[in-house]
PDB file of C-alpha atoms in Angstrom:
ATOM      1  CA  UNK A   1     169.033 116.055 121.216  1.00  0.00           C
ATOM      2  CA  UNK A   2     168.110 119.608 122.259  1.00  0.00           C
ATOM      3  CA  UNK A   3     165.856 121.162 119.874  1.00  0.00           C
ATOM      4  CA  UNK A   4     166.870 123.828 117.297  1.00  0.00           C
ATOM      5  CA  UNK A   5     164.797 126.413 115.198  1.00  0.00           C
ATOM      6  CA  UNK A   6     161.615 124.860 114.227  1.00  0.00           C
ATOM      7  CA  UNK A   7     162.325 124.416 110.629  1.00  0.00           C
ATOM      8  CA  UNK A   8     165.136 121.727 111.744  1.00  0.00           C
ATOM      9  CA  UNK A   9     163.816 119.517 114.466  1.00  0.00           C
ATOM     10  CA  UNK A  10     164.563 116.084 114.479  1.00  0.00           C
ATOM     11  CA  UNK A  11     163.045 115.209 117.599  1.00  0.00           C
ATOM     12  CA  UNK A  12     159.675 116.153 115.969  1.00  0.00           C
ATOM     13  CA  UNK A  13     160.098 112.705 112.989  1.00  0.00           C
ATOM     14  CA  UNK A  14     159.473 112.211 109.574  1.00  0.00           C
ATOM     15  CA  UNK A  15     156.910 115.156 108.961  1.00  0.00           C
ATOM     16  CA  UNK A  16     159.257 117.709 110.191  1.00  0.00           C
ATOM     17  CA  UNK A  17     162.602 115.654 108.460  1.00  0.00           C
ATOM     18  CA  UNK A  18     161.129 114.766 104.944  1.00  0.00           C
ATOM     19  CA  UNK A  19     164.294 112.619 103.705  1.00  0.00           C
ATOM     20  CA  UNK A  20     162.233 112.235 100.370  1.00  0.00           C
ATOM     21  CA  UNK A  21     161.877 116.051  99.855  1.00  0.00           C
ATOM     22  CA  UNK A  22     165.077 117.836  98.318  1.00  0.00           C
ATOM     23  CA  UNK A  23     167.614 120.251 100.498  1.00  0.00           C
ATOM     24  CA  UNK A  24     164.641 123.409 100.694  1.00  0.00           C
ATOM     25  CA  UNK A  25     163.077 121.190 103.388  1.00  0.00           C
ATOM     26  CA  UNK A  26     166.161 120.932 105.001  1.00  0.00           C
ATOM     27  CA  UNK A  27     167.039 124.709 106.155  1.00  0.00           C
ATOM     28  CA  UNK A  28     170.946 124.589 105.988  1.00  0.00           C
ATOM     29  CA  UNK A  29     170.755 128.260 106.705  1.00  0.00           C
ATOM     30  CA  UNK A  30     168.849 127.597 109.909  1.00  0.00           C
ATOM     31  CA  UNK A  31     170.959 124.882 110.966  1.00  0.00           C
ATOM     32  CA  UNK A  32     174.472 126.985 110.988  1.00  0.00           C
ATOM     33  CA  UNK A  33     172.229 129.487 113.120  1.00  0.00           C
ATOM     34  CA  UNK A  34     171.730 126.494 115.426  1.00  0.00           C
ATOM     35  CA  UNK A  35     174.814 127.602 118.354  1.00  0.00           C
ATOM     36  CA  UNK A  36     177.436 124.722 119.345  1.00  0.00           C
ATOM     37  CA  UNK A  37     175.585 123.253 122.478  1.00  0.00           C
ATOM     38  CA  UNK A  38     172.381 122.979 120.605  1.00  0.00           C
ATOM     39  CA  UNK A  39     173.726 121.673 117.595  1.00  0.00           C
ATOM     40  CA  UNK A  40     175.710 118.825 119.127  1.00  0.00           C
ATOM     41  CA  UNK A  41     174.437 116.003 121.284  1.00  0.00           C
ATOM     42  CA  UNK A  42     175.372 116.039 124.893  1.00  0.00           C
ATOM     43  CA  UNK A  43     178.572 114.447 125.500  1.00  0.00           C
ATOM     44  CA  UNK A  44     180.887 113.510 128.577  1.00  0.00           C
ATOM     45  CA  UNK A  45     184.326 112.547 129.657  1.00  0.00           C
ATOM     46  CA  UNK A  46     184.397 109.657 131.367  1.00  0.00           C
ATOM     47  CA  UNK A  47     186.830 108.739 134.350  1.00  0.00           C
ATOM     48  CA  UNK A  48     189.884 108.445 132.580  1.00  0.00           C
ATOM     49  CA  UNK A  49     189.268 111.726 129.996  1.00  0.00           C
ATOM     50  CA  UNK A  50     188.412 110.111 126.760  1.00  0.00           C
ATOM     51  CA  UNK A  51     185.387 111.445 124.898  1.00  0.00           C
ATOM     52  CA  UNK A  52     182.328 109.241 125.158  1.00  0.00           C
ATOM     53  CA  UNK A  53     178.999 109.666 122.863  1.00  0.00           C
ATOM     54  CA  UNK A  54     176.389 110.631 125.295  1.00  0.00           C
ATOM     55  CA  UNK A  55     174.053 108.215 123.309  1.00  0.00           C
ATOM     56  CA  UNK A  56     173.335 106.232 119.607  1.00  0.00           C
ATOM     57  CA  UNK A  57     170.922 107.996 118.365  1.00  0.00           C
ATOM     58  CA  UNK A  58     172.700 111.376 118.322  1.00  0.00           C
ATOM     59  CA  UNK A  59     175.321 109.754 116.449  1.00  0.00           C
ATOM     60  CA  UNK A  60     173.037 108.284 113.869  1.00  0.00           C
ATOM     61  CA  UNK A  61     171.377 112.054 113.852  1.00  0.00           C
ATOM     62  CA  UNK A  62     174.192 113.740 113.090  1.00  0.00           C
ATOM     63  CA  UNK A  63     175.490 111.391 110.356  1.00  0.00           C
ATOM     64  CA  UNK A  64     172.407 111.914 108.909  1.00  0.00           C
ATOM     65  CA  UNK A  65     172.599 115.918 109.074  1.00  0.00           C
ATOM     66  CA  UNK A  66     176.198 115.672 107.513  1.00  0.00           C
ATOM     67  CA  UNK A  67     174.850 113.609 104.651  1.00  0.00           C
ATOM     68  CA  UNK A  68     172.284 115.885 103.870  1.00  0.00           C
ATOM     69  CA  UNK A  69     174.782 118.497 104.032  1.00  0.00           C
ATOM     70  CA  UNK A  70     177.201 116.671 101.730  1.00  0.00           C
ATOM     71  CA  UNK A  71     174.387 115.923  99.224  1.00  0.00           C
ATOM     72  CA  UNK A  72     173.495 119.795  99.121  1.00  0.00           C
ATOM     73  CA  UNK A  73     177.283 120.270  98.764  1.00  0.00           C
ATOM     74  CA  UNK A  74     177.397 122.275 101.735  1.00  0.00           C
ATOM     75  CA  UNK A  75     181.134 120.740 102.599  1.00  0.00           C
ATOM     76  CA  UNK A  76     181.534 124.070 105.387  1.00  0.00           C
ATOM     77  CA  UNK A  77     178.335 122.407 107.281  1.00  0.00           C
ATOM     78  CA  UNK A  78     179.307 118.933 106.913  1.00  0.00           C
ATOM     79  CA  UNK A  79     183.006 119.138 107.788  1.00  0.00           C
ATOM     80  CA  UNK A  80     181.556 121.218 111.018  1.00  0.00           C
ATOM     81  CA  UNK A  81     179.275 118.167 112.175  1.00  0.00           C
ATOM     82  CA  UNK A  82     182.399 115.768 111.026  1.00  0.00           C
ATOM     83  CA  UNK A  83     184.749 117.918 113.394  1.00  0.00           C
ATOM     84  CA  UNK A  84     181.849 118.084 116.231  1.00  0.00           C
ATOM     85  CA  UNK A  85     181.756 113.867 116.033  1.00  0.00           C
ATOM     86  CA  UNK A  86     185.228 113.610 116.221  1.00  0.00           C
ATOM     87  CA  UNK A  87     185.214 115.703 119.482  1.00  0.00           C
ATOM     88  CA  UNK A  88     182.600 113.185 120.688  1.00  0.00           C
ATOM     89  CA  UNK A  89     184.494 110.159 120.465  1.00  0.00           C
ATOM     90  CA  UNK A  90     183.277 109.038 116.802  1.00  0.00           C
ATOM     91  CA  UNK A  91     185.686 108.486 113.534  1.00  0.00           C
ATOM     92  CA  UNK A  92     184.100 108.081 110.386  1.00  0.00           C
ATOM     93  CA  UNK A  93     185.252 105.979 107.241  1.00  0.00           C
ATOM     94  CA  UNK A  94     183.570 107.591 104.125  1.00  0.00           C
ATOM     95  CA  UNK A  95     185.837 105.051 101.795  1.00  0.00           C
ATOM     96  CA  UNK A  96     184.153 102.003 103.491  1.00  0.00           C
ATOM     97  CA  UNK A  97     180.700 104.221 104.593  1.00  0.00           C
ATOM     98  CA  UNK A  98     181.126 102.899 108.420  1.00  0.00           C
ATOM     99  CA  UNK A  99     181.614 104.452 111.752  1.00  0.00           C
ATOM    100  CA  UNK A 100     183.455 103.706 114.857  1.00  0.00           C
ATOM    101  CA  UNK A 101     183.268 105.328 118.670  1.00  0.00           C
ATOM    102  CA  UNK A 102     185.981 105.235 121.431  1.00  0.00           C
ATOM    103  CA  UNK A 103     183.309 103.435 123.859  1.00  0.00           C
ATOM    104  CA  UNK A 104     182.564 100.497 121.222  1.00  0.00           C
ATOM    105  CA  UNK A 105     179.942 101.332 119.284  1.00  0.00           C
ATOM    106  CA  UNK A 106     180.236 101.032 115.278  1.00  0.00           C
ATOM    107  CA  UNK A 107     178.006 100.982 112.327  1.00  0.00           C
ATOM    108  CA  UNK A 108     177.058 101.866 108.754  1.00  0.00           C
ATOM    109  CA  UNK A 109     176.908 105.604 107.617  1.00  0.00           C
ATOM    110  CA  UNK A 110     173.615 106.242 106.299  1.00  0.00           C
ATOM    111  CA  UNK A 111     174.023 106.503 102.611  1.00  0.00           C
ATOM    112  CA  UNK A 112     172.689 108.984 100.326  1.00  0.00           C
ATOM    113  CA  UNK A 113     170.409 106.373  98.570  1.00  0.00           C
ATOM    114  CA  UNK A 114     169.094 105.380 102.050  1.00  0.00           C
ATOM    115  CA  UNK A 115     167.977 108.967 102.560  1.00  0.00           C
ATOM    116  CA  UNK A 116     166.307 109.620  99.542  1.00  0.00           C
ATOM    117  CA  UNK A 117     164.402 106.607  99.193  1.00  0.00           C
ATOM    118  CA  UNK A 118     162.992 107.581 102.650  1.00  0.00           C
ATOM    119  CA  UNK A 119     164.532 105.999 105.427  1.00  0.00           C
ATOM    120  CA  UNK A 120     164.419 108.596 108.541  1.00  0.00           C
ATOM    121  CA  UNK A 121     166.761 108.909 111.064  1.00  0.00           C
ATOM    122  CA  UNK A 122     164.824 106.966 113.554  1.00  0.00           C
ATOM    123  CA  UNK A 123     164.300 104.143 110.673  1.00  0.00           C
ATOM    124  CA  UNK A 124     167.940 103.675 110.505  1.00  0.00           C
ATOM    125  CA  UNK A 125     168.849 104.021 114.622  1.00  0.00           C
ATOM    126  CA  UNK A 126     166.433 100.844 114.848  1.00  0.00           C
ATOM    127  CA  UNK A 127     167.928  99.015 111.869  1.00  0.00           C
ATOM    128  CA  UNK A 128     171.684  99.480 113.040  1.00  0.00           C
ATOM    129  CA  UNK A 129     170.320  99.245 117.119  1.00  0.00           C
ATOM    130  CA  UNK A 130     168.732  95.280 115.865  1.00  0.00           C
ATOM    131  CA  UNK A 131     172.570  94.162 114.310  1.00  0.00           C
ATOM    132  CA  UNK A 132     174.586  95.669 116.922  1.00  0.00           C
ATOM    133  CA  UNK A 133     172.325  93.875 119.821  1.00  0.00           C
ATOM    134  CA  UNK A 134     172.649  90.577 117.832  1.00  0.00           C
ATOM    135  CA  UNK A 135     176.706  90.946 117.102  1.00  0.00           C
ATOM    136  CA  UNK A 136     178.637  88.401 118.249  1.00  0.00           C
ATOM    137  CA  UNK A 137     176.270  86.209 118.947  1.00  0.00           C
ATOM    138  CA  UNK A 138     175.913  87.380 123.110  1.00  0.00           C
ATOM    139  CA  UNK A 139     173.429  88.758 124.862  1.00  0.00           C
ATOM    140  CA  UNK A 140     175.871  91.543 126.255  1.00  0.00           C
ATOM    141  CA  UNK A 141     177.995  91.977 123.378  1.00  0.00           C
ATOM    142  CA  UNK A 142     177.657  95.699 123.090  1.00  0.00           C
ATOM    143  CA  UNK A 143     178.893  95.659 126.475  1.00  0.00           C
ATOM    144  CA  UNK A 144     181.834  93.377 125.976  1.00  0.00           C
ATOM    145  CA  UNK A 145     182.877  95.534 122.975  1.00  0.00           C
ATOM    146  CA  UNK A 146     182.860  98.442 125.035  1.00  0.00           C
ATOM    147  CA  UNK A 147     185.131  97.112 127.630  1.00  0.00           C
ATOM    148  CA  UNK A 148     187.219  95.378 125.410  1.00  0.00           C
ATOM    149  CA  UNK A 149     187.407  99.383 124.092  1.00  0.00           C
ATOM    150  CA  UNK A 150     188.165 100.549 127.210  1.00  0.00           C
ATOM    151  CA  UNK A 151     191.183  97.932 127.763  1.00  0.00           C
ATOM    152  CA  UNK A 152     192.433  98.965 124.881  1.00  0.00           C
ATOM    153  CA  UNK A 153     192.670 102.796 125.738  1.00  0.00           C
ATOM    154  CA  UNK A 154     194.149 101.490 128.739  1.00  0.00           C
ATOM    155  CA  UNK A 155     196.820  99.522 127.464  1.00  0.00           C
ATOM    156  CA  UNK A 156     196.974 102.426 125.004  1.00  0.00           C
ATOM    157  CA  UNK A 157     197.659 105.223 127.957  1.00  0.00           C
ATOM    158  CA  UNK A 158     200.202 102.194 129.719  1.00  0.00           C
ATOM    159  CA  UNK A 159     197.051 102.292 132.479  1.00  0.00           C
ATOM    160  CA  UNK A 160     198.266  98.564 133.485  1.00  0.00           C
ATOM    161  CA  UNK A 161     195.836  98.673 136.609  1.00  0.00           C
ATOM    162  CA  UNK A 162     192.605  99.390 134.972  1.00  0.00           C
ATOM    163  CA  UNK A 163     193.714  97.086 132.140  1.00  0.00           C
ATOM    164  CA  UNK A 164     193.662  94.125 134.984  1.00  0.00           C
ATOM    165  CA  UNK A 165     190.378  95.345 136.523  1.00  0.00           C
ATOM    166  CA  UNK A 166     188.561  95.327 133.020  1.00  0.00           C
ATOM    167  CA  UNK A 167     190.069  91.664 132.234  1.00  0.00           C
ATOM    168  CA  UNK A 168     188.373  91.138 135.250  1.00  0.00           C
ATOM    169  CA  UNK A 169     185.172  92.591 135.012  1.00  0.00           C
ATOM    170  CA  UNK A 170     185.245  91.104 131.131  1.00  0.00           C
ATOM    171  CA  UNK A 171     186.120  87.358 133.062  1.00  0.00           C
ATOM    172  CA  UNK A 172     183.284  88.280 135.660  1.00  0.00           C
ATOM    173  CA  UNK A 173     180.730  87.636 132.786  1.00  0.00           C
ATOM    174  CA  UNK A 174     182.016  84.829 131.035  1.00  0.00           C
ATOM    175  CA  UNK A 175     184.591  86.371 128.721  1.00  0.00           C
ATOM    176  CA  UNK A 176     187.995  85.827 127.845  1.00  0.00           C
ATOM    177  CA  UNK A 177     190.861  88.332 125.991  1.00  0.00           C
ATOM    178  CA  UNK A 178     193.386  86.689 124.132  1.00  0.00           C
ATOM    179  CA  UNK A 179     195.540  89.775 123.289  1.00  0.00           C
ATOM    180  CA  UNK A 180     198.285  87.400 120.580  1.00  0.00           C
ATOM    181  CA  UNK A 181     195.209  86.129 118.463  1.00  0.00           C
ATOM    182  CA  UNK A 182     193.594  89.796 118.900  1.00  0.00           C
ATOM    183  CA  UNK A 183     189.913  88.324 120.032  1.00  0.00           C
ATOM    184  CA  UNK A 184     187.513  87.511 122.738  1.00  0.00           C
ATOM    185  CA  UNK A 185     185.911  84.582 123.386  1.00  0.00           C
ATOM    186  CA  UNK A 186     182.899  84.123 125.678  1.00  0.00           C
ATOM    187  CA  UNK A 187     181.946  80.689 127.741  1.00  0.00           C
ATOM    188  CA  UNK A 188     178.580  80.644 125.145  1.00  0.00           C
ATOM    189  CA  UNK A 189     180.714  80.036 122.328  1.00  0.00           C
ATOM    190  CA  UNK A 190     180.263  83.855 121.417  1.00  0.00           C
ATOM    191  CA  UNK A 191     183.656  85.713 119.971  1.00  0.00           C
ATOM    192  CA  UNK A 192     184.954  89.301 118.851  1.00  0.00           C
ATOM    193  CA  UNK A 193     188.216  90.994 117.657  1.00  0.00           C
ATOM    194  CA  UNK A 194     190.476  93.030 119.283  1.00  0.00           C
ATOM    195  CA  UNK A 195     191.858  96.261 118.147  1.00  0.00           C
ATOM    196  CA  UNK A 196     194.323  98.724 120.017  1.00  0.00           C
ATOM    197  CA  UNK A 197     193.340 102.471 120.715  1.00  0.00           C
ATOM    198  CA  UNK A 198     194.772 104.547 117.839  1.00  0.00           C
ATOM    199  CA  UNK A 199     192.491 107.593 117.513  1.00  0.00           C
ATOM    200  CA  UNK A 200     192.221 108.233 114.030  1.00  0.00           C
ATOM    201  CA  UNK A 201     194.194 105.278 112.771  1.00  0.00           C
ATOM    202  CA  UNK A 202     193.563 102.218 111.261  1.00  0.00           C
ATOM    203  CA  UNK A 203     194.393  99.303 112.606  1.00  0.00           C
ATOM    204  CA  UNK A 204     198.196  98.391 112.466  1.00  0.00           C
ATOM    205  CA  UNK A 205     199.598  95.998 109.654  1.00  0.00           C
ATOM    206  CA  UNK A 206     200.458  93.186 112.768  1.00  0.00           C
ATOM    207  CA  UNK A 207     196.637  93.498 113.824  1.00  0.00           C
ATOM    208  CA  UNK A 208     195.710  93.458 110.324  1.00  0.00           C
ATOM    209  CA  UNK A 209     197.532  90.420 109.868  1.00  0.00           C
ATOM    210  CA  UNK A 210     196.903  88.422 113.068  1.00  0.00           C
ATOM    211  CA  UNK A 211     192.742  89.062 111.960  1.00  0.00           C
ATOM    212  CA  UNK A 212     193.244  87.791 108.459  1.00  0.00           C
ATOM    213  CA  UNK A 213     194.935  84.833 110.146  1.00  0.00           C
ATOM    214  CA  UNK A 214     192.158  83.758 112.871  1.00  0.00           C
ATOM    215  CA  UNK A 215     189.395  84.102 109.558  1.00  0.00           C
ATOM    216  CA  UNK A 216     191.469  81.600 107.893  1.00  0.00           C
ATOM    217  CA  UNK A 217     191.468  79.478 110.659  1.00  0.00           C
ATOM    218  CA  UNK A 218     187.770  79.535 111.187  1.00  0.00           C
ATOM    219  CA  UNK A 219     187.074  79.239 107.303  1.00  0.00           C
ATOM    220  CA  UNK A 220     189.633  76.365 107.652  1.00  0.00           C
ATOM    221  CA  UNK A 221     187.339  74.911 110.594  1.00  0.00           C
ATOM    222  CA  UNK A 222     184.224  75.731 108.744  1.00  0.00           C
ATOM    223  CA  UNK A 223     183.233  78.295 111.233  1.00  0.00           C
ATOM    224  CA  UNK A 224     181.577  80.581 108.722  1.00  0.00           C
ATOM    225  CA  UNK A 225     180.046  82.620 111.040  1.00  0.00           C
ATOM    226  CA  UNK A 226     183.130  83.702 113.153  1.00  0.00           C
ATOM    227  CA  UNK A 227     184.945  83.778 109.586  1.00  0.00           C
ATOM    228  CA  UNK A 228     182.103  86.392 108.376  1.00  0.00           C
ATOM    229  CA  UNK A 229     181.993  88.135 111.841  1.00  0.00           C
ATOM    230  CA  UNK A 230     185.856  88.746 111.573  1.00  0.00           C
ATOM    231  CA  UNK A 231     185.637  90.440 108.155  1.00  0.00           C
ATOM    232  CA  UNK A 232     182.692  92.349 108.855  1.00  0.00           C
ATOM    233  CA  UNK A 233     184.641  94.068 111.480  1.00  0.00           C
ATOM    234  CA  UNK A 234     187.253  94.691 109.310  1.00  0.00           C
ATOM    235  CA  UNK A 235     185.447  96.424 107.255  1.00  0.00           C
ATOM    236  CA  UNK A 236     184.542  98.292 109.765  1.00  0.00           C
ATOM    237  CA  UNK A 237     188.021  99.775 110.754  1.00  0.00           C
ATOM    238  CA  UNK A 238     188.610 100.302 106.813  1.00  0.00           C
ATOM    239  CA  UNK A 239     190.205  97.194 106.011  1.00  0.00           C
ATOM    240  CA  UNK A 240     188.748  95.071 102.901  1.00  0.00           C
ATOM    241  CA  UNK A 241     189.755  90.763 102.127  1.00  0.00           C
ATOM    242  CA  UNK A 242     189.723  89.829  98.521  1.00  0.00           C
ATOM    243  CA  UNK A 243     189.005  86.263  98.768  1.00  0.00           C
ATOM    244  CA  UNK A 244     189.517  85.733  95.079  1.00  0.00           C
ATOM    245  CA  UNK A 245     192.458  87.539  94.756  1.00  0.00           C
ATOM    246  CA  UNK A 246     193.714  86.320  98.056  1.00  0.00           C
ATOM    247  CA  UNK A 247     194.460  89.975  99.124  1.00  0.00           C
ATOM    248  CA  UNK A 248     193.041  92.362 101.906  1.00  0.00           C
ATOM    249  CA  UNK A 249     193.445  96.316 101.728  1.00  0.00           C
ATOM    250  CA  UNK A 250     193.459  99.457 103.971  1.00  0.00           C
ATOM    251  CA  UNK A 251     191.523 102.498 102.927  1.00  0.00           C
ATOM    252  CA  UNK A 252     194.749 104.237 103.443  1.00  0.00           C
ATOM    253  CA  UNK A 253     196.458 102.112 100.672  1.00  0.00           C
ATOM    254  CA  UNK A 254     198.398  98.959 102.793  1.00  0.00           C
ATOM    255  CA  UNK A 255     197.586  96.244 100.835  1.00  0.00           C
ATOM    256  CA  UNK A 256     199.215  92.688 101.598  1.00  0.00           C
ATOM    257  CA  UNK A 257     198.605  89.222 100.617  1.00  0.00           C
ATOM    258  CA  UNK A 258     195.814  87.166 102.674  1.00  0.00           C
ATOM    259  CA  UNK A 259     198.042  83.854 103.314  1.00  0.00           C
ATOM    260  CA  UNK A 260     198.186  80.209 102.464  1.00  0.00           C
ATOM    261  CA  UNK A 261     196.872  77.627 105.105  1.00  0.00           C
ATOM    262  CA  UNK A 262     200.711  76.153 104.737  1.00  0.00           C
ATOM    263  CA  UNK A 263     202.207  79.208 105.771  1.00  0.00           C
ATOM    264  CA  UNK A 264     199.605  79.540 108.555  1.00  0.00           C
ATOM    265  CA  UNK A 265     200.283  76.402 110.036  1.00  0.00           C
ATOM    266  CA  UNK A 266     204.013  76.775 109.590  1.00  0.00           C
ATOM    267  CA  UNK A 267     203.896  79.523 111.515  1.00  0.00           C
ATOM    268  CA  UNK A 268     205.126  82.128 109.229  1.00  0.00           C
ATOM    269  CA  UNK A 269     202.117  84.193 108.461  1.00  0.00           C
ATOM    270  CA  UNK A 270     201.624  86.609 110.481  1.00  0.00           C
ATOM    271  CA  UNK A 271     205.590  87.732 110.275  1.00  0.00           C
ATOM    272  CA  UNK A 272     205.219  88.047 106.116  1.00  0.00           C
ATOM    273  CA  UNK A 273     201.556  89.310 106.413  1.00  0.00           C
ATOM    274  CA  UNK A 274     202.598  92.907 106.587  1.00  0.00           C
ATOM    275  CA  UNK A 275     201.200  95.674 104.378  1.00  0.00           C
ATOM    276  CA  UNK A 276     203.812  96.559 101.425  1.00  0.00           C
ATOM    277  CA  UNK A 277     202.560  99.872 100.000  1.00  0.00           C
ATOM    278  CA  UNK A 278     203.416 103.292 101.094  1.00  0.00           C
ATOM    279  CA  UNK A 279     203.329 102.561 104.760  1.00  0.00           C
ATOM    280  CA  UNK A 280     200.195 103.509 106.197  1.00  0.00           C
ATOM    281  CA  UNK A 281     200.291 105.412 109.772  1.00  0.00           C
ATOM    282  CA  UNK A 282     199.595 101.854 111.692  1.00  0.00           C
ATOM    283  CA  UNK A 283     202.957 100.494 110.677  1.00  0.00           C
ATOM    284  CA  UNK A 284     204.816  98.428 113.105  1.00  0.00           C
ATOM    285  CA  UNK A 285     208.479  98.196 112.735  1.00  0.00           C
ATOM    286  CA  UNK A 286     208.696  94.542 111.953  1.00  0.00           C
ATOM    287  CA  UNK A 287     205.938  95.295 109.817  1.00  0.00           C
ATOM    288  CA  UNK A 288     207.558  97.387 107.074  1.00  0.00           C
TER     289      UNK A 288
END
């Protein structure tokens, strides 16, 4: 990240970026003064023009910024560094505190609490680098999710060809895309979802549904971990499963019922798994 005025440099660590000390060691004034190319990370377009995060650890940096913008109510500064990750590639989910990029990449957003009990920017790239390198259970899983990204925008942009090619490159290394059940499945026994290319958006109520499904079959098969990995990426996208209430959520308000193991085998699930409130912008027709 290129450096700014030397009251605000995060390359510098901890002694420069006190999270512990309150917003006078964190110069807002000198950070507006901070122009646009310094400010914001690098960031390219790749081949076929969608915005791509020139690297993790400017997103995590810039999170961080906006919270300690937020927390010094400073909503100008932090809806400025919100705007400047969107143009990257990056959509954030305050309701469920997690973050998502066009090239794969997702997280937590460092909280608040994190930040004043300490925890530096650098602290938190390494904690969210160490769970992102061990999702789904594959030694290239960051790189699966990416492609599996990049299919979607594909498939999004009705780019059939370079759909096929990354199926390809995806079966080059072991993995398979199994676009009905929405997940991937590599030869190791490793697994991920699948979730269309809606900027913005939230998932739609059909993907929704067709998740919720494949975590009751793995709960049904005892497969606890897929089960867990399933709603942890969920969560992710803004979508919450009640277990005890038998219910999952959107954070834009589509709520349906999670459904019964008779239904799922009977085939009916996914077609009356769709949400029911005000009809959130992912929506499919059959859906409503």
């Amino acid at each position: 990240m290129a450096q700014g005025p030397q009251q605000y440099n995060l390359a510098q660590g901890p002694q420069q970026y006190n999270m512990a000390q309150g917003p006078q060691e964190y110069n807002l004034a000198a950070c507006r003064s901070i122009p646009n190319t310094a400010m914001a990370p690098q960031w390219a377009e790749n081949e076929r023009g969608s915005p791509r995060s020139s690297s993790f650890e400017e997103i995590i940096k810039l999170m961080v910024m906006r919270e300690r913008a937020r927390s010094a109510k400073d909503w100008s500064l932090a809806d400025s560094i919100r705007l400047r990750l969107s143009e990257m590639g990056v959509t954030l989910f305050d309701k469920t505190s997690t973050w998502r990029s066009n090239d794969g990449m997702s997280g937590r957003i460092p909280s608040w609490s994190q930040l004043e009990a300490g925890e530096t920017p650098e602290s938190i790239i390494a904690a969210q680098a160490t769970k992102m390198q061990t999702a789904g259970g594959h030694p290239e899983a960051h790189r699966i999710k990416a492609l599996v990204q990049q299919r979607e925008q594909a498939r999004s942009a009705k780019d059939f060809a370079r759909c096929d090619e990354i199926r390809e490159e995806l079966r080059a290394i072991g993995v398979e895309v199994f676009d009905k059940e929405k997940m991937w499945r590599a030869k190791n026994g490793a697994s991920g979802v699948v979730i269309g290319f809606h900027g913005p958006n939230g998932p739609t109520d059909l993907e929704i549904a067709t998740l919720v499904v494949q975590r009751e079959k793995a709960r049904q098969a005892s497969d606890f971990g897929t089960a867990d990995m399933i709603r942890d990426e969920l969560k992710a996208v803004g979508v919450e499963i009640y277990d005890k209430e038998k219910l999952w959520r959107s954070s834009d308000g589509r709520r349906a019922p999670v459904p019964s193991w008779s239904q799922i085998q009977s085939g009916s699930a996914v077609m009356s798994g769709g949400g029911s409130s005000m009809g959130g912008p992912g929506m499919t027709p059959q859906m409503k």
